[in-house]
Coordinates of C-alpha atoms in Angstrom, one line a residue:
Chain A
M1 CA 53.4 -11.5 -27.1
A2 CA 49.7 -10.6 -27.2
L3 CA 47.9 -7.3 -27.4
S4 CA 46.4 -6.4 -24.0
L5 CA 42.7 -6.3 -23.0
A6 CA 43.1 -2.5 -22.9
Q7 CA 44.4 -2.4 -26.4
A8 CA 41.8 -4.8 -27.8
S9 CA 39.0 -2.8 -26.1
D10 CA 40.2 0.4 -27.8
V11 CA 40.4 -1.4 -31.2
V12 CA 36.9 -2.7 -30.9
D13 CA 35.3 0.5 -29.7
A14 CA 37.1 2.5 -32.4
A15 CA 35.9 0.0 -35.0
L16 CA 32.3 0.3 -33.8
L17 CA 32.5 4.1 -33.9
K18 CA 33.7 3.9 -37.5
A19 CA 30.8 1.5 -38.3
R20 CA 28.2 4.0 -36.9
E21 CA 29.8 6.9 -38.9
L22 CA 29.5 4.8 -42.1
G23 CA 26.0 3.8 -41.2
L24 CA 26.7 0.1 -41.8
R25 CA 24.4 -2.8 -40.9
P26 CA 24.8 -4.2 -37.3
L27 CA 28.2 -5.8 -36.8
V28 CA 30.0 -8.2 -34.6
I29 CA 33.7 -7.5 -34.0
T30 CA 36.1 -10.2 -32.6
V31 CA 39.7 -9.6 -31.5
L32 CA 41.8 -12.7 -30.8
D33 CA 45.3 -13.2 -29.2
P34 CA 48.0 -14.9 -31.4
G35 CA 46.9 -18.3 -30.1
G36 CA 43.4 -17.8 -31.5
H37 CA 41.7 -17.2 -28.1
P38 CA 39.2 -14.3 -27.6
V39 CA 40.2 -11.0 -26.0
V40 CA 37.2 -8.9 -26.8
I41 CA 34.0 -9.7 -28.7
K42 CA 31.1 -7.2 -29.1
R43 CA 27.9 -7.7 -31.0
E44 CA 25.7 -4.8 -32.0
D45 CA 22.0 -4.8 -31.4
G46 CA 20.2 -6.6 -34.2
A47 CA 23.2 -8.5 -35.6
G48 CA 22.4 -12.0 -36.8
I49 CA 23.1 -14.9 -34.4
L50 CA 25.7 -16.5 -36.6
R51 CA 27.7 -13.2 -36.9
P52 CA 29.8 -14.0 -33.8
Q53 CA 31.1 -17.2 -35.3
I54 CA 31.6 -15.6 -38.7
S55 CA 33.7 -12.7 -37.3
H56 CA 35.5 -15.3 -35.2
A57 CA 36.3 -17.4 -38.3
K58 CA 37.6 -14.3 -40.1
A59 CA 39.9 -13.5 -37.3
W60 CA 40.9 -17.1 -36.6
G61 CA 41.5 -17.9 -40.3
C62 CA 44.1 -15.2 -40.5
L63 CA 46.0 -16.8 -37.6
G64 CA 45.5 -20.3 -39.0
T65 CA 47.4 -19.7 -42.2
G66 CA 49.4 -16.7 -41.1
S67 CA 48.0 -14.2 -43.7
G68 CA 45.4 -11.5 -43.8
G69 CA 41.8 -11.9 -44.9
A70 CA 42.1 -10.2 -48.3
A71 CA 44.9 -12.6 -49.2
G72 CA 42.8 -15.5 -48.0
A73 CA 39.8 -14.4 -50.0
R74 CA 42.0 -14.2 -53.2
H75 CA 43.5 -17.7 -52.4
A76 CA 40.0 -19.2 -51.9
T77 CA 38.9 -17.8 -55.3
R78 CA 41.9 -19.4 -57.0
D79 CA 41.6 -22.8 -55.2
P80 CA 38.1 -23.4 -53.9
A81 CA 38.6 -27.1 -53.4
F82 CA 41.5 -26.5 -50.9
F83 CA 39.4 -24.0 -48.9
A84 CA 36.5 -26.5 -48.8
A85 CA 39.1 -28.9 -47.3
L86 CA 40.3 -26.2 -44.9
A87 CA 36.7 -25.6 -43.6
A88 CA 36.6 -29.2 -42.7
I89 CA 40.2 -29.5 -41.4
S90 CA 39.6 -26.5 -39.1
E91 CA 36.2 -27.8 -38.0
G92 CA 34.6 -24.6 -39.3
R93 CA 37.0 -22.1 -37.6
I94 CA 38.1 -20.4 -40.9
A95 CA 36.3 -18.0 -43.2
S96 CA 37.6 -17.1 -46.7
S97 CA 36.2 -13.6 -46.9
R98 CA 37.5 -10.0 -46.5
G99 CA 36.9 -8.5 -43.0
G100 CA 39.8 -10.2 -41.2
A101 CA 43.3 -8.9 -40.5
L102 CA 46.4 -9.9 -38.6
I103 CA 47.3 -7.3 -35.9
R104 CA 50.9 -6.4 -35.7
D105 CA 52.9 -3.9 -33.6
K106 CA 55.1 -1.2 -35.2
E107 CA 58.0 -3.7 -35.3
G108 CA 55.9 -6.2 -37.2
N109 CA 55.4 -8.7 -34.4
L110 CA 52.2 -10.6 -34.6
I111 CA 50.1 -9.7 -31.5
G112 CA 46.6 -10.8 -32.5
S113 CA 43.9 -10.7 -35.2
I114 CA 40.5 -9.1 -35.8
G115 CA 37.4 -10.2 -37.6
V116 CA 34.3 -8.2 -38.6
S117 CA 31.0 -9.5 -39.9
G118 CA 27.6 -8.0 -40.7
D119 CA 28.0 -5.8 -43.8
R120 CA 29.7 -6.2 -47.2
P121 CA 33.2 -7.7 -47.0
E122 CA 34.9 -4.5 -48.1
N123 CA 33.0 -2.5 -45.5
D124 CA 33.8 -5.1 -42.8
E125 CA 37.5 -4.8 -43.8
A126 CA 37.4 -1.0 -43.7
V127 CA 36.0 -1.1 -40.1
A128 CA 38.6 -3.6 -39.0
V129 CA 41.5 -1.5 -40.4
A130 CA 40.1 1.7 -38.9
G131 CA 39.9 0.1 -35.5
V132 CA 43.4 -1.3 -35.5
E133 CA 45.0 1.8 -36.8
S134 CA 43.2 4.0 -34.3
A135 CA 45.2 2.1 -31.6
D136 CA 48.5 2.9 -33.3
L137 CA 48.8 -0.7 -34.5
V138 CA 49.2 -2.2 -38.0
A139 CA 46.3 -4.1 -39.7
D140 CA 47.8 -6.7 -42.1
V141 CA 45.1 -7.7 -44.6
G142 CA 47.5 -9.5 -46.9
Chain B
M1 CA 13.7 -8.3 -25.3
A2 CA 17.5 -8.4 -24.9
L3 CA 19.8 -6.1 -23.0
S4 CA 21.6 -3.7 -25.4
L5 CA 25.3 -3.7 -26.3
A6 CA 25.6 -0.4 -24.3
Q7 CA 24.1 -2.1 -21.2
A8 CA 26.2 -5.2 -21.6
S9 CA 29.4 -3.2 -22.1
D10 CA 28.6 -1.3 -18.8
V11 CA 27.9 -4.6 -17.0
V12 CA 31.2 -6.1 -18.1
D13 CA 33.3 -3.0 -17.4
A14 CA 31.8 -2.6 -13.9
A15 CA 32.4 -6.3 -13.2
L16 CA 36.1 -6.0 -14.2
L17 CA 36.5 -2.9 -12.1
K18 CA 35.1 -4.9 -9.1
A19 CA 37.5 -7.8 -9.9
R20 CA 40.5 -5.4 -9.8
E21 CA 39.3 -3.8 -6.5
L22 CA 39.1 -7.3 -5.0
G23 CA 42.5 -8.3 -6.5
L24 CA 41.2 -11.5 -8.0
R25 CA 43.0 -13.8 -10.5
P26 CA 42.6 -12.9 -14.2
L27 CA 39.0 -13.4 -15.3
V28 CA 36.9 -13.8 -18.4
I29 CA 33.4 -12.3 -18.4
T30 CA 30.7 -13.2 -20.9
V31 CA 27.3 -11.6 -21.3
L32 CA 24.7 -13.4 -23.5
D33 CA 21.3 -12.4 -24.9
P34 CA 18.2 -14.5 -24.0
G35 CA 18.9 -16.6 -27.1
G36 CA 22.3 -17.6 -25.7
H37 CA 24.3 -15.6 -28.2
P38 CA 27.2 -13.4 -27.1
V39 CA 26.8 -9.6 -26.7
V40 CA 30.1 -8.9 -24.9
I41 CA 33.1 -11.0 -24.0
K42 CA 36.3 -9.7 -22.3
R43 CA 39.3 -11.7 -21.2
E44 CA 41.8 -10.2 -18.9
D45 CA 45.5 -10.5 -19.6
G46 CA 46.8 -13.9 -18.3
A47 CA 43.5 -15.7 -18.0
G48 CA 43.7 -19.4 -19.0
I49 CA 42.7 -20.3 -22.5
L50 CA 39.7 -22.4 -21.4
R51 CA 38.3 -19.6 -19.3
P52 CA 36.3 -18.1 -22.3
Q53 CA 34.4 -21.4 -22.7
I54 CA 33.9 -21.8 -18.9
S55 CA 32.4 -18.3 -18.5
H56 CA 30.3 -19.0 -21.6
A57 CA 29.1 -22.3 -20.1
K58 CA 28.2 -20.6 -16.8
A59 CA 26.1 -17.9 -18.6
W60 CA 24.6 -20.4 -21.1
G61 CA 23.8 -22.9 -18.4
C62 CA 21.6 -20.4 -16.6
L63 CA 19.6 -19.8 -19.8
G64 CA 19.6 -23.5 -20.5
T65 CA 17.7 -24.4 -17.4
G66 CA 16.2 -21.0 -16.6
S67 CA 17.8 -20.7 -13.2
G68 CA 20.9 -19.0 -11.7
G69 CA 24.3 -20.5 -11.3
A70 CA 24.0 -20.9 -7.5
A71 CA 20.8 -22.9 -8.0
G72 CA 22.5 -24.9 -10.7
A73 CA 25.5 -25.7 -8.4
R74 CA 23.2 -26.9 -5.6
H75 CA 21.3 -29.0 -8.1
A76 CA 24.5 -30.5 -9.5
T77 CA 25.6 -31.5 -6.0
R78 CA 22.3 -33.2 -5.3
D79 CA 22.1 -35.0 -8.6
P80 CA 25.6 -35.3 -10.3
A81 CA 24.4 -38.0 -12.7
F82 CA 21.8 -35.6 -14.2
F83 CA 24.4 -32.9 -14.7
A84 CA 26.8 -35.4 -16.4
A85 CA 23.9 -36.0 -18.8
L86 CA 23.3 -32.3 -19.2
A87 CA 27.0 -31.8 -20.1
A88 CA 26.6 -34.3 -22.9
I89 CA 23.0 -33.2 -23.9
S90 CA 24.2 -29.6 -24.2
E91 CA 27.5 -30.6 -26.0
G92 CA 29.5 -29.0 -23.3
R93 CA 27.7 -25.7 -23.2
I94 CA 26.7 -25.9 -19.5
A95 CA 28.8 -25.5 -16.3
S96 CA 27.5 -26.6 -12.9
S97 CA 29.4 -24.0 -10.8
R98 CA 28.7 -20.6 -9.2
G99 CA 29.7 -17.6 -11.2
G100 CA 26.6 -17.4 -13.5
A101 CA 23.4 -15.4 -13.2
L102 CA 20.3 -14.6 -15.2
I103 CA 20.0 -10.9 -15.9
R104 CA 16.5 -9.4 -15.4
D105 CA 15.2 -5.9 -15.7
K106 CA 13.4 -4.2 -12.8
E107 CA 10.1 -5.8 -13.9
G108 CA 11.6 -9.3 -13.7
N109 CA 11.8 -9.8 -17.5
L110 CA 14.7 -12.0 -18.6
I111 CA 17.0 -9.9 -20.8
G112 CA 20.2 -12.0 -20.8
S113 CA 22.8 -13.8 -18.6
I114 CA 26.3 -13.4 -17.3
G115 CA 29.1 -15.9 -16.6
V116 CA 32.5 -15.2 -14.9
S117 CA 35.4 -17.6 -14.7
G118 CA 39.0 -17.4 -13.3
D119 CA 38.8 -17.2 -9.5
R120 CA 36.9 -19.2 -6.8
P121 CA 33.2 -19.7 -7.6
E122 CA 32.0 -17.4 -4.9
N123 CA 34.3 -14.6 -6.0
D124 CA 33.3 -15.1 -9.7
E125 CA 29.7 -14.8 -8.5
A126 CA 30.3 -11.7 -6.5
V127 CA 31.9 -10.0 -9.6
A128 CA 28.9 -11.0 -11.8
V129 CA 26.4 -9.6 -9.3
A130 CA 28.3 -6.4 -8.9
G131 CA 28.5 -5.9 -12.6
V132 CA 24.8 -6.4 -13.2
E133 CA 23.7 -4.3 -10.3
S134 CA 25.9 -1.4 -11.3
A135 CA 23.8 -1.1 -14.5
D136 CA 20.6 -0.9 -12.4
L137 CA 19.6 -4.4 -13.5
V138 CA 18.8 -7.5 -11.4
A139 CA 21.2 -10.5 -11.1
D140 CA 19.3 -13.7 -10.4
V141 CA 21.7 -16.3 -9.1
G142 CA 18.8 -18.7 -8.1
Chain C
M1 CA 56.1 -15.1 -25.9
A2 CA 56.4 -18.8 -26.7
L3 CA 59.3 -21.2 -26.3
S4 CA 61.1 -21.8 -29.5
L5 CA 61.2 -25.1 -31.5
A6 CA 64.8 -25.5 -30.5
Q7 CA 64.0 -25.2 -26.8
A8 CA 61.0 -27.5 -27.1
S9 CA 63.0 -30.1 -29.0
D10 CA 65.6 -30.0 -26.2
V11 CA 62.9 -30.4 -23.6
V12 CA 61.4 -33.4 -25.3
D13 CA 64.6 -35.2 -26.0
A14 CA 65.8 -34.7 -22.4
A15 CA 62.5 -36.0 -21.1
L16 CA 62.8 -39.1 -23.3
L17 CA 66.3 -39.7 -22.1
K18 CA 65.1 -39.6 -18.5
A19 CA 62.3 -42.0 -19.3
R20 CA 64.8 -44.5 -20.8
E21 CA 67.1 -44.1 -17.7
L22 CA 64.1 -44.9 -15.5
G23 CA 63.0 -47.8 -17.7
L24 CA 59.4 -46.5 -18.0
R25 CA 56.8 -47.9 -20.3
P26 CA 56.6 -46.3 -23.8
L27 CA 55.6 -42.6 -23.5
V28 CA 54.2 -39.8 -25.6
I29 CA 55.5 -36.3 -24.9
T30 CA 53.7 -33.1 -26.1
V31 CA 55.0 -29.5 -25.8
L32 CA 52.5 -26.7 -26.6
D33 CA 52.9 -23.0 -27.0
P34 CA 51.0 -20.7 -24.7
G35 CA 48.0 -20.7 -27.1
G36 CA 47.7 -24.5 -26.8
H37 CA 49.2 -25.2 -30.3
P38 CA 51.8 -28.0 -30.7
V39 CA 55.5 -27.2 -31.0
V40 CA 56.9 -30.8 -30.6
I41 CA 55.2 -34.2 -30.2
K42 CA 57.1 -37.5 -30.0
R43 CA 55.7 -40.9 -29.5
E44 CA 57.9 -43.8 -28.4
D45 CA 57.7 -47.2 -30.2
G46 CA 54.9 -49.2 -28.7
A47 CA 53.0 -46.4 -27.0
G48 CA 49.2 -46.8 -27.1
I49 CA 47.3 -45.0 -29.9
L50 CA 45.4 -42.7 -27.4
R51 CA 48.5 -41.6 -25.7
P52 CA 49.1 -38.6 -28.0
Q53 CA 45.7 -37.2 -27.1
I54 CA 46.2 -37.9 -23.4
S55 CA 49.6 -36.2 -23.3
H56 CA 48.0 -33.3 -25.3
A57 CA 45.1 -33.0 -22.8
K58 CA 47.6 -33.0 -19.9
A59 CA 49.5 -30.1 -21.5
W60 CA 46.4 -28.3 -22.8
G61 CA 44.6 -28.6 -19.5
C62 CA 47.3 -26.7 -17.7
L63 CA 47.0 -23.8 -20.1
G64 CA 43.2 -24.1 -20.0
T65 CA 42.9 -23.3 -16.3
G66 CA 46.3 -21.6 -15.8
S67 CA 47.6 -24.2 -13.2
G68 CA 49.9 -27.2 -13.2
G69 CA 48.8 -30.8 -13.6
A70 CA 49.3 -31.8 -9.9
A71 CA 47.0 -28.9 -8.8
G72 CA 44.5 -30.0 -11.4
A73 CA 44.6 -33.5 -10.2
R74 CA 43.9 -32.4 -6.6
H75 CA 41.1 -30.1 -7.7
A76 CA 39.5 -32.9 -9.7
T77 CA 39.6 -35.2 -6.7
R78 CA 37.8 -32.5 -4.6
D79 CA 35.2 -31.6 -7.2
P80 CA 34.7 -34.4 -9.8
A81 CA 31.4 -33.0 -11.1
F82 CA 33.1 -29.8 -12.2
F83 CA 35.8 -31.7 -14.0
A84 CA 33.2 -33.9 -15.7
A85 CA 31.7 -30.6 -16.9
L86 CA 35.2 -29.3 -17.9
A87 CA 35.8 -32.4 -20.0
A88 CA 32.6 -31.6 -22.0
I89 CA 33.2 -27.8 -22.1
S90 CA 36.7 -28.3 -23.5
E91 CA 35.5 -31.0 -25.9
G92 CA 37.9 -33.5 -24.4
R93 CA 40.9 -31.3 -24.5
I94 CA 41.6 -31.5 -20.7
A95 CA 43.0 -34.3 -18.5
S96 CA 42.8 -34.2 -14.7
S97 CA 45.9 -36.2 -14.0
R98 CA 49.5 -35.6 -13.0
G99 CA 52.0 -35.5 -15.9
G100 CA 51.4 -32.0 -17.1
A101 CA 53.2 -28.8 -16.2
L102 CA 53.2 -25.2 -17.2
I103 CA 56.6 -24.1 -18.6
R104 CA 57.9 -20.8 -17.4
D105 CA 61.1 -18.9 -18.1
K106 CA 63.4 -17.8 -15.2
E107 CA 61.3 -14.5 -14.8
G108 CA 58.1 -16.5 -14.4
N109 CA 56.6 -15.7 -17.8
L110 CA 54.4 -18.5 -19.2
I111 CA 56.0 -19.7 -22.4
G112 CA 54.3 -23.1 -23.0
S113 CA 53.3 -26.4 -21.4
I114 CA 54.2 -30.1 -21.4
G115 CA 52.2 -33.3 -21.1
V116 CA 53.5 -36.8 -20.6
S117 CA 51.5 -40.0 -20.9
G118 CA 52.3 -43.7 -20.8
D119 CA 53.4 -44.7 -17.3
R120 CA 52.1 -44.0 -13.8
P121 CA 51.1 -40.3 -13.2
E122 CA 53.9 -39.6 -10.8
N123 CA 56.5 -41.1 -13.2
D124 CA 55.0 -39.1 -16.1
E125 CA 55.3 -36.0 -14.0
A126 CA 59.0 -36.8 -13.1
V127 CA 59.8 -37.1 -16.8
A128 CA 58.1 -33.8 -17.6
V129 CA 59.9 -31.9 -14.9
A130 CA 63.3 -33.4 -15.8
G131 CA 62.9 -32.4 -19.4
V132 CA 61.9 -28.8 -18.7
E133 CA 64.6 -28.3 -16.1
S134 CA 67.3 -29.7 -18.4
A135 CA 66.6 -26.8 -20.7
D136 CA 67.1 -24.3 -17.9
L137 CA 63.4 -23.6 -17.7
V138 CA 60.9 -23.9 -14.8
A139 CA 58.2 -26.6 -14.6
D140 CA 55.2 -25.4 -12.7
V141 CA 53.2 -28.5 -11.7
G142 CA 51.0 -26.4 -9.3
Chain D
M1 CA 55.4 -52.6 -39.3
A2 CA 55.9 -48.9 -38.5
L3 CA 58.9 -46.7 -38.8
S4 CA 60.6 -46.1 -35.4
L5 CA 60.7 -42.9 -33.4
A6 CA 64.4 -42.7 -34.3
Q7 CA 63.7 -42.9 -38.0
A8 CA 60.8 -40.5 -37.8
S9 CA 63.0 -38.0 -35.9
D10 CA 65.7 -38.2 -38.5
V11 CA 63.2 -37.7 -41.3
V12 CA 61.7 -34.6 -39.7
D13 CA 65.0 -33.0 -38.8
A14 CA 66.4 -33.6 -42.3
A15 CA 63.2 -32.1 -43.8
L16 CA 63.5 -29.0 -41.6
L17 CA 67.2 -28.7 -42.6
K18 CA 66.1 -28.7 -46.2
A19 CA 63.4 -26.1 -45.6
R20 CA 66.0 -23.7 -44.0
E21 CA 68.4 -24.3 -46.9
L22 CA 65.6 -23.3 -49.3
G23 CA 64.6 -20.3 -47.2
L24 CA 60.9 -21.4 -47.1
R25 CA 58.2 -19.9 -44.9
P26 CA 57.8 -21.5 -41.4
L27 CA 56.6 -25.1 -41.7
V28 CA 54.9 -27.8 -39.7
I29 CA 56.0 -31.4 -40.4
T30 CA 54.0 -34.4 -39.2
V31 CA 55.1 -38.1 -39.5
L32 CA 52.4 -40.7 -38.8
D33 CA 52.6 -44.5 -38.4
P34 CA 50.5 -46.7 -40.8
G35 CA 47.6 -46.5 -38.4
G36 CA 47.5 -42.7 -38.8
H37 CA 48.8 -42.0 -35.3
P38 CA 51.5 -39.4 -34.7
V39 CA 55.2 -40.4 -34.3
V40 CA 56.8 -36.9 -34.6
I41 CA 55.3 -33.4 -35.1
K42 CA 57.5 -30.3 -35.2
R43 CA 56.2 -26.7 -35.8
E44 CA 58.7 -24.0 -36.7
D45 CA 58.6 -20.6 -34.9
G46 CA 56.0 -18.4 -36.6
A47 CA 54.0 -21.1 -38.4
G48 CA 50.2 -20.5 -38.5
I49 CA 48.1 -22.2 -35.8
L50 CA 46.2 -24.3 -38.4
R51 CA 49.4 -25.6 -40.0
P52 CA 49.6 -28.6 -37.5
Q53 CA 46.2 -29.8 -38.6
I54 CA 46.9 -29.1 -42.3
S55 CA 50.2 -31.1 -42.2
H56 CA 48.4 -33.8 -40.3
A57 CA 45.6 -33.9 -42.9
K58 CA 48.2 -34.2 -45.8
A59 CA 49.9 -37.2 -44.0
W60 CA 46.6 -38.8 -42.9
G61 CA 44.9 -38.3 -46.3
C62 CA 47.7 -40.4 -48.0
L63 CA 47.0 -43.2 -45.6
G64 CA 43.3 -42.7 -45.9
T65 CA 43.2 -43.5 -49.6
G66 CA 46.5 -45.4 -49.9
S67 CA 48.1 -43.0 -52.4
G68 CA 50.5 -40.1 -52.3
G69 CA 49.6 -36.4 -52.0
A70 CA 50.4 -35.5 -55.6
A71 CA 48.0 -38.3 -56.8
G72 CA 45.4 -37.0 -54.3
A73 CA 45.8 -33.4 -55.6
R74 CA 45.3 -34.6 -59.2
H75 CA 42.3 -36.7 -58.2
A76 CA 40.8 -33.7 -56.3
T77 CA 41.1 -31.5 -59.4
R78 CA 39.4 -34.1 -61.6
D79 CA 36.6 -34.8 -59.1
P80 CA 36.1 -32.0 -56.6
A81 CA 32.7 -33.2 -55.4
F82 CA 34.2 -36.5 -54.3
F83 CA 36.8 -34.7 -52.3
A84 CA 34.2 -32.4 -50.7
A85 CA 32.5 -35.7 -49.6
L86 CA 35.8 -37.1 -48.4
A87 CA 36.4 -34.0 -46.2
A88 CA 33.1 -34.6 -44.5
I89 CA 33.5 -38.5 -44.4
S90 CA 36.9 -38.1 -42.8
E91 CA 35.7 -35.4 -40.4
G92 CA 38.3 -33.0 -41.7
R93 CA 41.2 -35.4 -41.6
I94 CA 42.2 -35.2 -45.3
A95 CA 43.7 -32.5 -47.4
S96 CA 43.7 -32.5 -51.2
S97 CA 47.0 -30.8 -51.8
R98 CA 50.6 -31.7 -52.5
G99 CA 52.9 -31.9 -49.5
G100 CA 52.0 -35.4 -48.3
A101 CA 53.7 -38.7 -49.1
L102 CA 53.5 -42.4 -48.1
I103 CA 56.7 -43.6 -46.5
R104 CA 57.9 -47.0 -47.7
D105 CA 61.0 -49.1 -46.9
K106 CA 63.3 -50.3 -49.7
E107 CA 61.1 -53.4 -50.2
G108 CA 58.0 -51.2 -50.8
N109 CA 56.3 -52.0 -47.4
L110 CA 54.2 -49.1 -46.1
I111 CA 55.7 -47.9 -42.8
G112 CA 54.1 -44.5 -42.3
S113 CA 53.4 -41.1 -44.0
I114 CA 54.6 -37.5 -43.9
G115 CA 52.8 -34.2 -44.3
V116 CA 54.3 -30.7 -44.7
S117 CA 52.4 -27.4 -44.6
G118 CA 53.5 -23.7 -44.6
D119 CA 54.8 -22.9 -48.0
R120 CA 53.6 -23.5 -51.6
P121 CA 52.4 -27.1 -52.2
E122 CA 55.4 -28.0 -54.5
N123 CA 57.9 -26.7 -51.9
D124 CA 56.1 -28.5 -49.1
E125 CA 56.4 -31.7 -51.2
A126 CA 60.1 -31.1 -52.0
V127 CA 60.8 -30.9 -48.3
A128 CA 58.8 -34.0 -47.5
V129 CA 60.7 -36.0 -50.1
A130 CA 64.1 -34.7 -49.0
G131 CA 63.4 -35.7 -45.4
V132 CA 62.3 -39.2 -46.2
E133 CA 65.1 -39.9 -48.7
S134 CA 67.7 -38.7 -46.2
A135 CA 66.7 -41.6 -43.9
D136 CA 67.3 -44.1 -46.8
L137 CA 63.5 -44.6 -47.1
V138 CA 61.2 -44.1 -50.1
A139 CA 58.7 -41.2 -50.4
D140 CA 55.7 -42.3 -52.5
V141 CA 54.0 -39.1 -53.7
G142 CA 51.8 -41.0 -56.2

């Protein structure tokens, strides 16, 4: 089961609204289905040209290991050698930084993931969580 | 100069509205800035998992050669060996099929490109053109 | 929704049983979930070392474009230039040959795909279909 | 000489049985022949989408250096720069973590390797060893 395009659009637009309220730097927001394929990607004016891939890697990395971005960031700090290996194993599809979350429905089913890149990791994560929760879904940051 | 996120969002949403009016198969729509970097990507429920890359390649291919997707498709038919080389040269970032267009402002300045994938090439192209024109911009299919 | 490991194991084992009944050459059979990620892969003794990737590409290609392997093979015959582009766009994850099928449940929902490689395309396809149908599922070859 | 499909199937099914007895998180188990090519891969329901590649890299890495996964993990801890180089040299086909083992017959001949991913490294390794030994073969973790 994957979140719908309508749901993903709502999540991304709410996240961008939050980012503008907070006055953050220009962001890219990526929402993936459970198979790691894009549903919605939006890049704000002025965001760096690698930000799409970074936000993708935050979202994809959560699905890759089955845990949220905050858990991944803690794990990477404890075991940097393994995350260097994961970067290579995944061919660069995984980022070990806050700003990514698994998206679950109210019953806990995995229905996708979100990644945000452009500001500080904790701000990226706050935007991701705000977007997901605004759509009445659960953001699992781990 | 690049089209803004607000413009790109309007283009994609208008294109999807057109696709639903026409009853097409599930689509993916990609809008890139002039540097070939994503501004908005949306994937309809049920679209195949390679469709994001195909729509990206249609949009990127227009920027790659500086001509619209219909011109590219005619060129590929006349000179398939050259397009086989382009596929390799671009590392798979170019598609030789209708459904892509350069996006220009009213003065003819290049401000981005669009790629659509999921239905027949001529239908994909009709959707791309409808989306761009709805935002008062010019779709250059070549 | 994805087929379970138990279902995928039954599909693969039934397909291999069919292959031995028919006396085919050594095969590799791959079953993927709807996101294109492996659920079960089995390679018979003596199968060539590229057969895992070929069977994967048959299964992945069906998901990539949303149509069965027989439909893909017909499309590739009509438009070889586009399939050469798809090979590059997909980074070699798609094969335009019979032997792949979408797997659907009785209600028509997409729950995965299967790819078989090692014998002639029509024999590979027969084995794929036999495996899927033995598990009371539907093989969509297109 | 490689282990047969029948042997590899027994190893993987016994390993999965052990994992369920232990109540571990969802796993992926990969068995390779001595040439590093897959014989059997099974992914449990709910396992992360990068787990197939991680289990593959644990199994492949053992064959790559000719030593078991525990030896590799110790080596990586002593010399992380060398393992960063190995990750690049192998194009991401090697993981420096417990959960991989060489598979030997009773005479000590190398007949394949196994990799397990999804739970903690020591649990992954316990499952790998249980699977191999249940088939009356030797798991060499180094």
